[in-house]
Amino acid sequence: MTSAPEVSRSRRLRHFGSAIVRRGQRLRPRAVRFALTPRGLVTGFVAVHVVYLVGLLHVIVFGGTEGDLPLYRLWAEQALHGYWPVIDYGWVYPAGALAPIMAAIVFGPWSYQLVWLLLTASANGLAIASLTGNLRRRKGYVAAWYWLAVELLLAPVSMLRLEGFAAPLAIAAMVWLVRRPAVAGALIAAATWIKVWPAAIAGAAVAISSLRARIIAGGLAVSAAIAGVVIVYGGGANLFGFATIQGDRSLQLEAPVATPWVWATVLGMPGAQIRQNYVLATREVAGPGAQAAGVLVTLLMPIAFAVILVLLLRARRRALAEGTLTPLAEQRLIVRGAFALAAALIVFNKVGSPQYMLWLAPIVAVGLLVDRRAWARVAEWMAMVCFLTTLVFPVLYLPLIDAHPFAAAVLLARNALVVGLFGWSLAALWRPETSLVALRERLALAATTTTGSLPVVAR
């Protein structure tokens, strides 16, 4: 039998718990309303970057660096002593990557980590400003919060690698494709000269946009400027070396195509192993068929690009025939095509790194801006991909290279989700739109409910 005091205590606890739940339910709408205000978004932006600052404070105070920054700082110091990447030797990155790498050493090697953090925060500020129209476009707040969430989910990679600059530039470019096509083209080119993946956005934009001439002009202007500087200083022979310098490497541990050999190692199958590549400072897989798989995905990647471009052109032609190819419809198609092309760069790649998820997440953020209904579920999947990616690296990376089954299972789940998202992107490009009348009603509704949320050019 339960005593009367125990019953009374139980009732008090239940009452207390119910009161907390009710108070939480009352506070939740207030928190959401606050988050969707300029002050709330700015507060969130500052909070995210303060978290990074606090997390890196012990490194900053002692003049250290984390992530890929020790290597970046080494290159910057060598450049200051007259030995420049691209100019004096072949480099793994495009020449534009020198801009952030050198900018971070402007106050000396000791402050490299702090300056890098401030520069990436500024780049994220550009992304947030573009998504929200300088905080005036309320529909963009969900996309902006999503990008801030990705920055946290992919910690510490999101702020310690070159994608910290390429991704925000890509976001701004995709948002401005309709209203400022030349500027968008310039931003895409600048991002591509930092990391190659934004070329996926360029491919989709050129295939779909009726303003492609201006996009190409902006891109060519930036590309010509970068190439001109490199050639003038004697690095012309190394200008495109990044495209071939790692062509003979084996399957990297985290690449989707490497998954079978990861599990072959976990299961102790003969010849399968996870090994260290000391030259490239990375982990690779080996085993029967691994080299052939690397050759196969290298051949499949351009085929995948061709298929995606055909699907894009098909979708554009259908929209033209139905009279629905508005600027908004073009932007939606470009975002879908860019996602498919960027996903192909990951799925058909023998290299795999955690920062590759920052190729997809920026596109998803813009997708939430241009068509939240279509991208909401994809955003949830992508958030899970980011979470699992951080579990793989850095949390479970040491067990993974020791072929621990749980770590390998997490990697398998992440890679399966990435392949699934790639499949979704193909289906989204292939699937015919609904009837012409329904599509027009949908576009009209979007135009009336999001006035000012997206730049629309009058035809």
PDB file of C-alpha atoms in Angstrom, residues 264 268-272 287-288:
ATOM      1  CA  ALA A 264      35.005  -5.652 -45.372  1.00  0.00           C
ATOM      2  CA  GLY A 268      37.937  -9.083 -41.239  1.00  0.00           C
ATOM      3  CA  MET A 269      37.724 -10.122 -44.891  1.00  0.00           C
ATOM      4  CA  PRO A 270      41.083 -11.055 -46.507  1.00  0.00           C
ATOM      5  CA  GLY A 271      42.971  -8.162 -48.076  1.00  0.00           C
ATOM      6  CA  ALA A 272      40.668  -5.429 -46.771  1.00  0.00           C
ATOM      7  CA  GLY A 287      41.080  -4.471 -50.771  1.00  0.00           C
ATOM      8  CA  PRO A 288      39.990  -6.514 -53.770  1.00  0.00           C
TER       9      PRO A 288
END
